[in-house]
CSV table of C-alpha atoms in Angstrom, one decimal:
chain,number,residue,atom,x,y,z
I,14,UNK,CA,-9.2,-16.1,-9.7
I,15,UNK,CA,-7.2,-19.0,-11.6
I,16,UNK,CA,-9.9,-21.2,-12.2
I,17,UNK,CA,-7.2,-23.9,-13.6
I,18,UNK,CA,-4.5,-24.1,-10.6
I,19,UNK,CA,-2.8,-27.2,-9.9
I,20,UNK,CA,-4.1,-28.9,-6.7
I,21,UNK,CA,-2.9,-32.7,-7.8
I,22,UNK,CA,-4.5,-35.0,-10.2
I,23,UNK,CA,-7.3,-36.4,-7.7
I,24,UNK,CA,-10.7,-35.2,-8.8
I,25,UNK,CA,-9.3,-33.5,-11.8
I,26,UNK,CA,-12.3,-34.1,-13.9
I,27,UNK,CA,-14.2,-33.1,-11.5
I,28,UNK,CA,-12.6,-29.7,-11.0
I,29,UNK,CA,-12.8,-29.0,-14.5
I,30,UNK,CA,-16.3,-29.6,-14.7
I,31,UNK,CA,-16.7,-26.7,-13.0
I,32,UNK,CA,-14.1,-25.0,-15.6
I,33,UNK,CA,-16.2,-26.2,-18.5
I,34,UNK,CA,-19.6,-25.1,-17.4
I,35,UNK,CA,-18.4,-21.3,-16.3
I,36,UNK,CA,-17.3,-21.5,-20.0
I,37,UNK,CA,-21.0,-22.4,-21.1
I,38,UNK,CA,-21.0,-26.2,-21.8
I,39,UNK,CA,-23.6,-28.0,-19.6
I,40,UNK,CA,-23.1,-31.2,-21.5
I,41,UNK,CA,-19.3,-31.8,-21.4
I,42,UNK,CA,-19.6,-30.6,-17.7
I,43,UNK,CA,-21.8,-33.4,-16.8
I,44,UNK,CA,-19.6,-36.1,-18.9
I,45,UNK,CA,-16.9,-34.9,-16.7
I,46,UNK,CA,-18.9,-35.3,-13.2
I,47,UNK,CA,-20.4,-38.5,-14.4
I,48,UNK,CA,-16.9,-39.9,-15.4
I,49,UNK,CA,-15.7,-38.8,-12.0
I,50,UNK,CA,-18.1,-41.2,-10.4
I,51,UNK,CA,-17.8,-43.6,-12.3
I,52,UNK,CA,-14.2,-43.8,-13.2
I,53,UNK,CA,-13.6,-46.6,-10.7
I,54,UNK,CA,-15.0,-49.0,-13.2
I,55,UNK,CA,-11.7,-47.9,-15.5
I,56,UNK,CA,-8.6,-48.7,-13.1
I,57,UNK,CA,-6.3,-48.3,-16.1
I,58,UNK,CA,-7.8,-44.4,-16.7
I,59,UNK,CA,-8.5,-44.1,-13.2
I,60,UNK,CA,-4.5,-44.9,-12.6
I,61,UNK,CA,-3.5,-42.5,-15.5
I,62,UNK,CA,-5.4,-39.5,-13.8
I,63,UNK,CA,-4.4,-39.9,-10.6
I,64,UNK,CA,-1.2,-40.6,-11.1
I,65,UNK,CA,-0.2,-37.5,-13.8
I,66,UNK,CA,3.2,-36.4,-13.0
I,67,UNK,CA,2.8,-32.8,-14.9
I,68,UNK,CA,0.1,-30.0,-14.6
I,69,UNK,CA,-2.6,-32.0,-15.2
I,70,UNK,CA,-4.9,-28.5,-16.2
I,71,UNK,CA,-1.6,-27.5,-18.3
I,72,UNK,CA,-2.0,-31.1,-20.1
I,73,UNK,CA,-5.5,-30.6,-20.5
I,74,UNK,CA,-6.2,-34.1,-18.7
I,75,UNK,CA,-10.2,-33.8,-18.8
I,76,UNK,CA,-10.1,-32.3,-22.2
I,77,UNK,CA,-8.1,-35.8,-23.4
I,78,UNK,CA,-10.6,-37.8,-21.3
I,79,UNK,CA,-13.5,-36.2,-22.9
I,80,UNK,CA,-12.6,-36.4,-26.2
I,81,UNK,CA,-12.0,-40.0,-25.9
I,82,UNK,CA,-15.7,-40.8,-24.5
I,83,UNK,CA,-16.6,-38.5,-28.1
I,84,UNK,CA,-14.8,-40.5,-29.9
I,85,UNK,CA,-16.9,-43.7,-29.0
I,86,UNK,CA,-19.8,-41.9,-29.0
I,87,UNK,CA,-19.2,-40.9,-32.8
I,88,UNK,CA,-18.1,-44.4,-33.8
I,89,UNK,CA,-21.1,-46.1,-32.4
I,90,UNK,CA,-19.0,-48.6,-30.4
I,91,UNK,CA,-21.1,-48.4,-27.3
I,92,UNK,CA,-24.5,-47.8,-27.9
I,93,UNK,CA,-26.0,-46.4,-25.2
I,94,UNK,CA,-23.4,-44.1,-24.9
I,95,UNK,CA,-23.9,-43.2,-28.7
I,96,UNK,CA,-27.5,-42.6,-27.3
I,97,UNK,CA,-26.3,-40.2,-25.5
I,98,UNK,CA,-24.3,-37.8,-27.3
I,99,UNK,CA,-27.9,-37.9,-29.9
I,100,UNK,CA,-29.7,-36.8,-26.6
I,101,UNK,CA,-31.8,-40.2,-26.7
I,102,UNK,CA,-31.3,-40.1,-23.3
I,103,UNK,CA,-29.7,-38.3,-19.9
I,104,UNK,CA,-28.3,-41.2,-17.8
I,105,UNK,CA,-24.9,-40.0,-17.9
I,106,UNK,CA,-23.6,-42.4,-15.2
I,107,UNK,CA,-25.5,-45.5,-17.2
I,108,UNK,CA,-24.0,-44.9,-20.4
I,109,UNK,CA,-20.3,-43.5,-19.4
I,110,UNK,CA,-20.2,-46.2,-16.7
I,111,UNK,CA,-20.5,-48.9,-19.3
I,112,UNK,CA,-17.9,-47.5,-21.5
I,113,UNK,CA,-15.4,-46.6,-19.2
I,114,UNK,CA,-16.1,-51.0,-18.3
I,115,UNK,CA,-15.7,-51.9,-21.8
I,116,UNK,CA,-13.0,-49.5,-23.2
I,117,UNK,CA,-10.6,-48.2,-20.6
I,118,UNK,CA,-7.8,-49.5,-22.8
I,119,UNK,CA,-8.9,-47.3,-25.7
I,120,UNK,CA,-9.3,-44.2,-23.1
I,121,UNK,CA,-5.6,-45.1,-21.6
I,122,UNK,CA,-4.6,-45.2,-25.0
I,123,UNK,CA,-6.2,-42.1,-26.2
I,124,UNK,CA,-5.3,-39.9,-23.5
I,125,UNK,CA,-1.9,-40.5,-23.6
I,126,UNK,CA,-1.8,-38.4,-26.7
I,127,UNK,CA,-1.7,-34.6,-26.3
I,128,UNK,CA,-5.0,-33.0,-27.5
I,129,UNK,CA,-5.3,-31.8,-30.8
I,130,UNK,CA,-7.9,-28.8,-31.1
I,131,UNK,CA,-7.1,-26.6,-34.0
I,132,UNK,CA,-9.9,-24.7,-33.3
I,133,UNK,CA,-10.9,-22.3,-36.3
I,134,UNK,CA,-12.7,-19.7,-34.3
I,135,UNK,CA,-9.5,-19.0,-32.9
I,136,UNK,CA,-8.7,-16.9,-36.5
I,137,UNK,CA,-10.8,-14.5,-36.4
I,138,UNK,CA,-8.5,-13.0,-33.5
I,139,UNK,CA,-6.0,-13.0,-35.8
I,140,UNK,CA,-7.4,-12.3,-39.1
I,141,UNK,CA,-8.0,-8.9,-36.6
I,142,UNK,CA,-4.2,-8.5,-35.8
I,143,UNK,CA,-3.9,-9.0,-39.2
I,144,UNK,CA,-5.2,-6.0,-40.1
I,145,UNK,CA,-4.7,-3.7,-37.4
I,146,UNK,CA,-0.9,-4.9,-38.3
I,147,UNK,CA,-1.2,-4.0,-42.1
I,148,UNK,CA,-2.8,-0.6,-40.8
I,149,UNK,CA,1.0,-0.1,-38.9
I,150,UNK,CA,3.4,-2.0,-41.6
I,151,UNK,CA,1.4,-1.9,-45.0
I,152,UNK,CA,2.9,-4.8,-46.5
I,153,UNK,CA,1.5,-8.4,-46.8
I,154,UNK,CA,2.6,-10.9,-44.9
I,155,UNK,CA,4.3,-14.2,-44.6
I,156,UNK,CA,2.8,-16.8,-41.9
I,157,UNK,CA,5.0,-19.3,-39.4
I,158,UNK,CA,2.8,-21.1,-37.6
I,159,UNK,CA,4.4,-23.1,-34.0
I,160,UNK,CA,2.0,-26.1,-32.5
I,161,UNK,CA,0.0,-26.1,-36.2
I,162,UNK,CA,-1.9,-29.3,-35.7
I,163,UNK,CA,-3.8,-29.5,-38.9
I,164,UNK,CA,-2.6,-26.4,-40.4
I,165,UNK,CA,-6.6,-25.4,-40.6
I,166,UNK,CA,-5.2,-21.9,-39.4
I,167,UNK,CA,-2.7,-21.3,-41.5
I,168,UNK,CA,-5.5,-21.1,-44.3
I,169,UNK,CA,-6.9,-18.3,-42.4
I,170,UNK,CA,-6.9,-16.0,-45.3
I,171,UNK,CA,-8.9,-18.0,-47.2
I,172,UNK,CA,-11.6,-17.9,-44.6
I,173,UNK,CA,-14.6,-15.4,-44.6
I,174,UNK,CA,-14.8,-12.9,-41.1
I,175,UNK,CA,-17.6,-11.1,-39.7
I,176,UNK,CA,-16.4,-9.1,-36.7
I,177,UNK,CA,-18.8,-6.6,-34.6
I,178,UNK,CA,-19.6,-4.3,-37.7
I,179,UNK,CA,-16.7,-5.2,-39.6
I,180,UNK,CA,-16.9,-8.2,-43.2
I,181,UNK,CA,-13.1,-9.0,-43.7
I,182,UNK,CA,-11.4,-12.4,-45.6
I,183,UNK,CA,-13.2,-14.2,-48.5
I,184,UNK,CA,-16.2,-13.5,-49.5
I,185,UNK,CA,-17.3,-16.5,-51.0
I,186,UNK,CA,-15.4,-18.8,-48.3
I,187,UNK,CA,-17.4,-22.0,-47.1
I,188,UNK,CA,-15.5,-21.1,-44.0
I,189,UNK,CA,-17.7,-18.4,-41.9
I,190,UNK,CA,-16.2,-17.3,-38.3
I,191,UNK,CA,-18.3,-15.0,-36.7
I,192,UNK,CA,-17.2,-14.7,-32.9
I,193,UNK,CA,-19.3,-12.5,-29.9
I,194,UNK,CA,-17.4,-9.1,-30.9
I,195,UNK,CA,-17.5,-6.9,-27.9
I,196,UNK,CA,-15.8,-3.5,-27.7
I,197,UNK,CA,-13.9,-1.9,-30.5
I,198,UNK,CA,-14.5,-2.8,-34.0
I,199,UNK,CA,-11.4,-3.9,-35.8
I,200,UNK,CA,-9.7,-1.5,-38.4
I,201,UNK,CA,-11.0,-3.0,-42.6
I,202,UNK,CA,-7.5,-3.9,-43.8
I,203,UNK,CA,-6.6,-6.2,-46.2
I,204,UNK,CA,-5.7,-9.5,-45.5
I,205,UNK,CA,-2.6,-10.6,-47.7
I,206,UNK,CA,-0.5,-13.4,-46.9
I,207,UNK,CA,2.4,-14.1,-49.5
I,208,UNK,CA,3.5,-17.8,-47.6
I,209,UNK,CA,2.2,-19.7,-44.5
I,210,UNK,CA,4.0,-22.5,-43.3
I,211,UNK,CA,3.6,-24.4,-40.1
I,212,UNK,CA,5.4,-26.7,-37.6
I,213,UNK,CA,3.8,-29.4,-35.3
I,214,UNK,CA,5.7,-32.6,-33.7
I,215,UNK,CA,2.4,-34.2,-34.4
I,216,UNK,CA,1.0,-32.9,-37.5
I,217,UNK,CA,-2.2,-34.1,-38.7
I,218,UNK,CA,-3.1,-34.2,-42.5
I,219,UNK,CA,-7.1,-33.5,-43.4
I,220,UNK,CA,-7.1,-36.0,-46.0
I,221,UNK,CA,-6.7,-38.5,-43.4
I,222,UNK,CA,-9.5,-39.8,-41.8
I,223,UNK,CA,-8.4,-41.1,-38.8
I,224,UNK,CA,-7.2,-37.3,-37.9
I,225,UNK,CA,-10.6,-35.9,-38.8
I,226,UNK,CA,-12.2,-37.6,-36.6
I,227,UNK,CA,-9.4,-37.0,-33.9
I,228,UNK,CA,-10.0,-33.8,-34.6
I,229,UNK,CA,-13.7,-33.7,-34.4
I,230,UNK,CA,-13.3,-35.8,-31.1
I,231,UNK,CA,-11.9,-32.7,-29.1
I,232,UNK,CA,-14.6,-30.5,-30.4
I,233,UNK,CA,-17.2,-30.3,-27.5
I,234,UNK,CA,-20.1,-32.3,-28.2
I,235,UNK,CA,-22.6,-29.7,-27.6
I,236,UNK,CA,-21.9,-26.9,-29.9
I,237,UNK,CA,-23.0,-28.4,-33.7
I,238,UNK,CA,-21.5,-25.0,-35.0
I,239,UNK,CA,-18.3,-25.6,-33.8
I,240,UNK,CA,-18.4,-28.8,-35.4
I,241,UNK,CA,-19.6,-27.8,-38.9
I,242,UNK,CA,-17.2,-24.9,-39.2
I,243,UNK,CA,-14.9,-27.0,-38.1
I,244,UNK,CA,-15.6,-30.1,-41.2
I,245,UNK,CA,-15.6,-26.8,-43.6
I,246,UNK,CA,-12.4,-25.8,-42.3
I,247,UNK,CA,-11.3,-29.8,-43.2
I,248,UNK,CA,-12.7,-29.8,-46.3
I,249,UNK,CA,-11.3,-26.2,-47.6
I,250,UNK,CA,-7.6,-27.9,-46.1
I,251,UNK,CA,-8.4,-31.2,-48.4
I,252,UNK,CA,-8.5,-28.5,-51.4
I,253,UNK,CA,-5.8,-26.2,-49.8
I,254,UNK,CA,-3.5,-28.4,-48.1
I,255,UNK,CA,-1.4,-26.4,-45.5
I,256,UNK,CA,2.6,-26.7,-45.8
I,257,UNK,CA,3.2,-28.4,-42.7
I,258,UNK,CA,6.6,-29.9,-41.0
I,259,UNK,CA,6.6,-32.4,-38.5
I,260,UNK,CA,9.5,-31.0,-36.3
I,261,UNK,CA,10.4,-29.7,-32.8
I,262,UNK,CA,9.5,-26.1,-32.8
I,263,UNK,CA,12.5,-25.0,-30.8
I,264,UNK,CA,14.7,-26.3,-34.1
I,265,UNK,CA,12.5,-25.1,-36.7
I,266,UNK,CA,11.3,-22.2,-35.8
I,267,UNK,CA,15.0,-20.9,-35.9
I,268,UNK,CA,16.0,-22.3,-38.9
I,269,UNK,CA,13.0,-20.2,-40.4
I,270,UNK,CA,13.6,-17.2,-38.7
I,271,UNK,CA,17.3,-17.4,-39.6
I,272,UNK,CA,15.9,-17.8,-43.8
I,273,UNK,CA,16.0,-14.7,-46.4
I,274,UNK,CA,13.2,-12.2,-45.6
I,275,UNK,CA,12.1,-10.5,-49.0
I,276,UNK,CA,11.7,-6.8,-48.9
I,277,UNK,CA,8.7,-5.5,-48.2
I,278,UNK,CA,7.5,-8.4,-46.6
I,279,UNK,CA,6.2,-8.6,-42.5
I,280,UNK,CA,7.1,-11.9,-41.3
I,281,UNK,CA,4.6,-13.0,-38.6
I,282,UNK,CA,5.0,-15.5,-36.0
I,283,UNK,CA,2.0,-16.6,-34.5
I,284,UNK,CA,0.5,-19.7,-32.0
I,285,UNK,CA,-2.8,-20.0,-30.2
I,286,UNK,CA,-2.7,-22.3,-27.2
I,287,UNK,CA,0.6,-23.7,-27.4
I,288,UNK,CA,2.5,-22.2,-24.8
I,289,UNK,CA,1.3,-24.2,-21.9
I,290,UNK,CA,2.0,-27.6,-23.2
I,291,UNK,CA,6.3,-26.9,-24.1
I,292,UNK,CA,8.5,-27.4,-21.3
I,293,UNK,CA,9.9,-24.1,-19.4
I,294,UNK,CA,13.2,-25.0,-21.4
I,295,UNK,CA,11.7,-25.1,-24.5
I,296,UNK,CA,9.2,-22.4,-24.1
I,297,UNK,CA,12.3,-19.8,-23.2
I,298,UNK,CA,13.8,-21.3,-26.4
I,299,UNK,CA,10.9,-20.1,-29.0
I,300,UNK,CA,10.7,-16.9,-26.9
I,301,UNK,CA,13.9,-16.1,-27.1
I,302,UNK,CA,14.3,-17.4,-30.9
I,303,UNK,CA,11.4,-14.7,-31.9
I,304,UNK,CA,13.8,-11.9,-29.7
I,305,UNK,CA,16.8,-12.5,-31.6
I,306,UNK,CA,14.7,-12.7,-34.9
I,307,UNK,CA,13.2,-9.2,-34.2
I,308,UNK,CA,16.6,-7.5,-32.9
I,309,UNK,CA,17.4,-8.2,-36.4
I,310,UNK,CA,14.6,-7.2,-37.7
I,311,UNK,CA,14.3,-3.5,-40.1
I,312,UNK,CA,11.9,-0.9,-41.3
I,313,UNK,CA,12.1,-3.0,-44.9
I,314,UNK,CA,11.7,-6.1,-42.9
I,315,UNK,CA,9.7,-6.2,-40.2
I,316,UNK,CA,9.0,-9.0,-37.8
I,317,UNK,CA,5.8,-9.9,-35.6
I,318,UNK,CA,4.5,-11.9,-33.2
I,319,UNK,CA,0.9,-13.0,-32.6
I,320,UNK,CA,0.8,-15.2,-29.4
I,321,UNK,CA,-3.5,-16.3,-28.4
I,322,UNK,CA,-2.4,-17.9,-25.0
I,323,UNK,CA,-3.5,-18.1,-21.6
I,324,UNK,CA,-1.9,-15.1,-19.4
I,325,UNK,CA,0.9,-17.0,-17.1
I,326,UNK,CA,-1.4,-17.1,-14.1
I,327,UNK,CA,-4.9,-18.4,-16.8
I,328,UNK,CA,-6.3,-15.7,-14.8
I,329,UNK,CA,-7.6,-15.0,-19.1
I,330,UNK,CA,-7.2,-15.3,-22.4
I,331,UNK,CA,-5.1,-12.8,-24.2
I,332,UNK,CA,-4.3,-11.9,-28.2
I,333,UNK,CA,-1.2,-10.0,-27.6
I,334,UNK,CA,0.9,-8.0,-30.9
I,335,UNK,CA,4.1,-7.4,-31.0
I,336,UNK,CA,6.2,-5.6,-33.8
I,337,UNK,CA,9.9,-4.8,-34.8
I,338,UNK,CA,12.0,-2.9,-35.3
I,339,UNK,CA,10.6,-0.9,-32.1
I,340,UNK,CA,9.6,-4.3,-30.6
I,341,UNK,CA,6.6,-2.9,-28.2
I,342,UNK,CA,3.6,-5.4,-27.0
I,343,UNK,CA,0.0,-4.8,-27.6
I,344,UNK,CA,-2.3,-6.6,-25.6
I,345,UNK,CA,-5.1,-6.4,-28.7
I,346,UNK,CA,-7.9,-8.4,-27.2
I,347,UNK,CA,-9.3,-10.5,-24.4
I,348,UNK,CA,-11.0,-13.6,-25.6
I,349,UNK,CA,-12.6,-16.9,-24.7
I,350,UNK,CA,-9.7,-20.0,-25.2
I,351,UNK,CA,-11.9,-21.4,-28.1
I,352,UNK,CA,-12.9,-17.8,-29.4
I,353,UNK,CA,-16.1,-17.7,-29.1
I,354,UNK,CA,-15.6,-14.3,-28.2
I,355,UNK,CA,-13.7,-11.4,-28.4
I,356,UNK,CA,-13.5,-8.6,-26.3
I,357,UNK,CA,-11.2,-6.3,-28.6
I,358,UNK,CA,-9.0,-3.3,-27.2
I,359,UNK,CA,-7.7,-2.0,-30.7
């Protein structure tokens, strides 16, 4: 069933509640019920939810809301709502009531940015693909990241893997992903990447602040480990910045595509969790972009595509492959949207 359907705006938060705790967070689920009863006490929020004009599931509207109420909570502007988010308390209604009072022009202001959740995690899906790819085409390979946020992902070599059986990545990385790995274990390939560059119409830079904490924001409150991965992930980028472009993907991503591929090089394109936000226009665009790139492509210079996106009913999460020259797709995994866990097909 499509947990995530469209039904209108009205009670979003509270349909997503539901979305959140199937997906194993008790405590964002209850921010999200308690900011549903007591989101009358925001008109200006109340306004801008029920009056979405878009998907508001696709937009990630309770996601935006609940990241905002985080991002008070860590700043310490409303105390008793600081209180809870350090579990001082559990009046949810008390303390989101009196910030949705005092700061419904922050939330307004807040959620009319899109979300920005480069989640980490989400590499160890590809750091997989990776290697089941190097298996097929032994060559290193050369990253282009669409929808990069941070970049943290394009520095996923530089991270350290445990999956099911398999130790992959860096050794010695400060940066430890190690998802639920059900089924297969992944082939032990290395992990070689020559260039990784990325694209974002929003980028954010780790050395800024501000974005950390933007980032940090959108990290559910309940899961501490996401949340130190995901400052280890900041702090590696702070020493590592990614080569990021702010830029409309459906410009750039040809313009790279259309550049001098070295022999014995794979390019890879590859997203998580971008699909859903572009336009239909835009999304045939980038699809259609990576086609052209991969009718072109040649034994010496191969092309693939890594795409960690919602299937087109979000029936579930899939880590899909596909390579060219011969330009066949490989569902390689199941996964949860943050990747938590992995359910690998090989």
């Amino acid at each position: 069933m499509n947990m995530m359907t469209r039904v209108g705006s009205q009670g979003e938060l509270r349909r997503q509640s539901r979305v959140i705790r199937a997906l194993g967070s008790e405590f964002v689920a209850a921010v999200l019920e308690a900011g549903d009863r007591q989101l009358h006490r925001a008109p200006q929020t109340a306004a801008l939810i029920e009056g979405w004009p878009d998907d508001p599931s696709a937009a990630a509207l309770a996601m935006r809301f609940n990241a905002a109420l985080h991002a008070l909570a860590r700043r310490g502007d409303v105390a008793d709502l600081s209180a809870l988010y350090q579990r001082e308390h559990d009046d949810f209604d008390r303390a989101i009531g009196a910030a949705l009072t005092t700061h419904d022009r922050f939330i307004v202001g807040w959620m009319h940015a899109p979300t920005q959740t480069n989640e980490v995690a989400r590499a160890a899906g590809f750091a997989a693909a990776l290697m089941a790819l190097r298996v097929r085409i032994d060559m290193p390979v050369e990253l282009l990241e669409i929808g990069s946020s941070c970049g943290l992902n394009l520095n996923l070599a530089r991270y350290r893997y445990v999956l099911g059986d398999v130790v992959a990545g860096d050794p010695d990385s400060s940066v430890r992903i190690a998802p639920e790995w059900r089924g297969m274990n992944p082939v032990a390939a290395p992990i070689e990447v020559v260039q990784a560059r990325g694209v974002d119409l929003n980028p954010l830079c780790a050395d800024d602040r501000r974005a950390r904490e933007r980032l940090l924001s959108f990290v559910w409150a309940d899961q501490p480990r996401r949340i130190e991965r995901l400052k280890a992930a900041l702090r590696l980028a702070r020493a590592h910045p990614p080569a990021l472009t702010r830029a409309d993907a459906t410009r750039w991503l040809p313009d790279q595509l259309a550049e001098p591929q070295a022999d014995g090089v794979c390019r890879v394109v590859f997203h998580s969790m971008v699909l859903q936000y572009l336009a239909p226009t835009a999304r045939a665009s980038v699809i259609d972009a990576i086609h052209a790139a991969g009718a072109r492509a040649t034994e010496a210079r191969p092309l693939a595509w890594l795409s960690l996106e919602w299937t087109p009913g979000r029936e579930r999460v899939e880590l899909a492959l596909t390579c060219w020259p011969d330009g066949v797709r490989r569902v390689l995994a199941t996964c949860h949207p943050y990747g938590e866990w992995f359910d690998w097909h090989g």
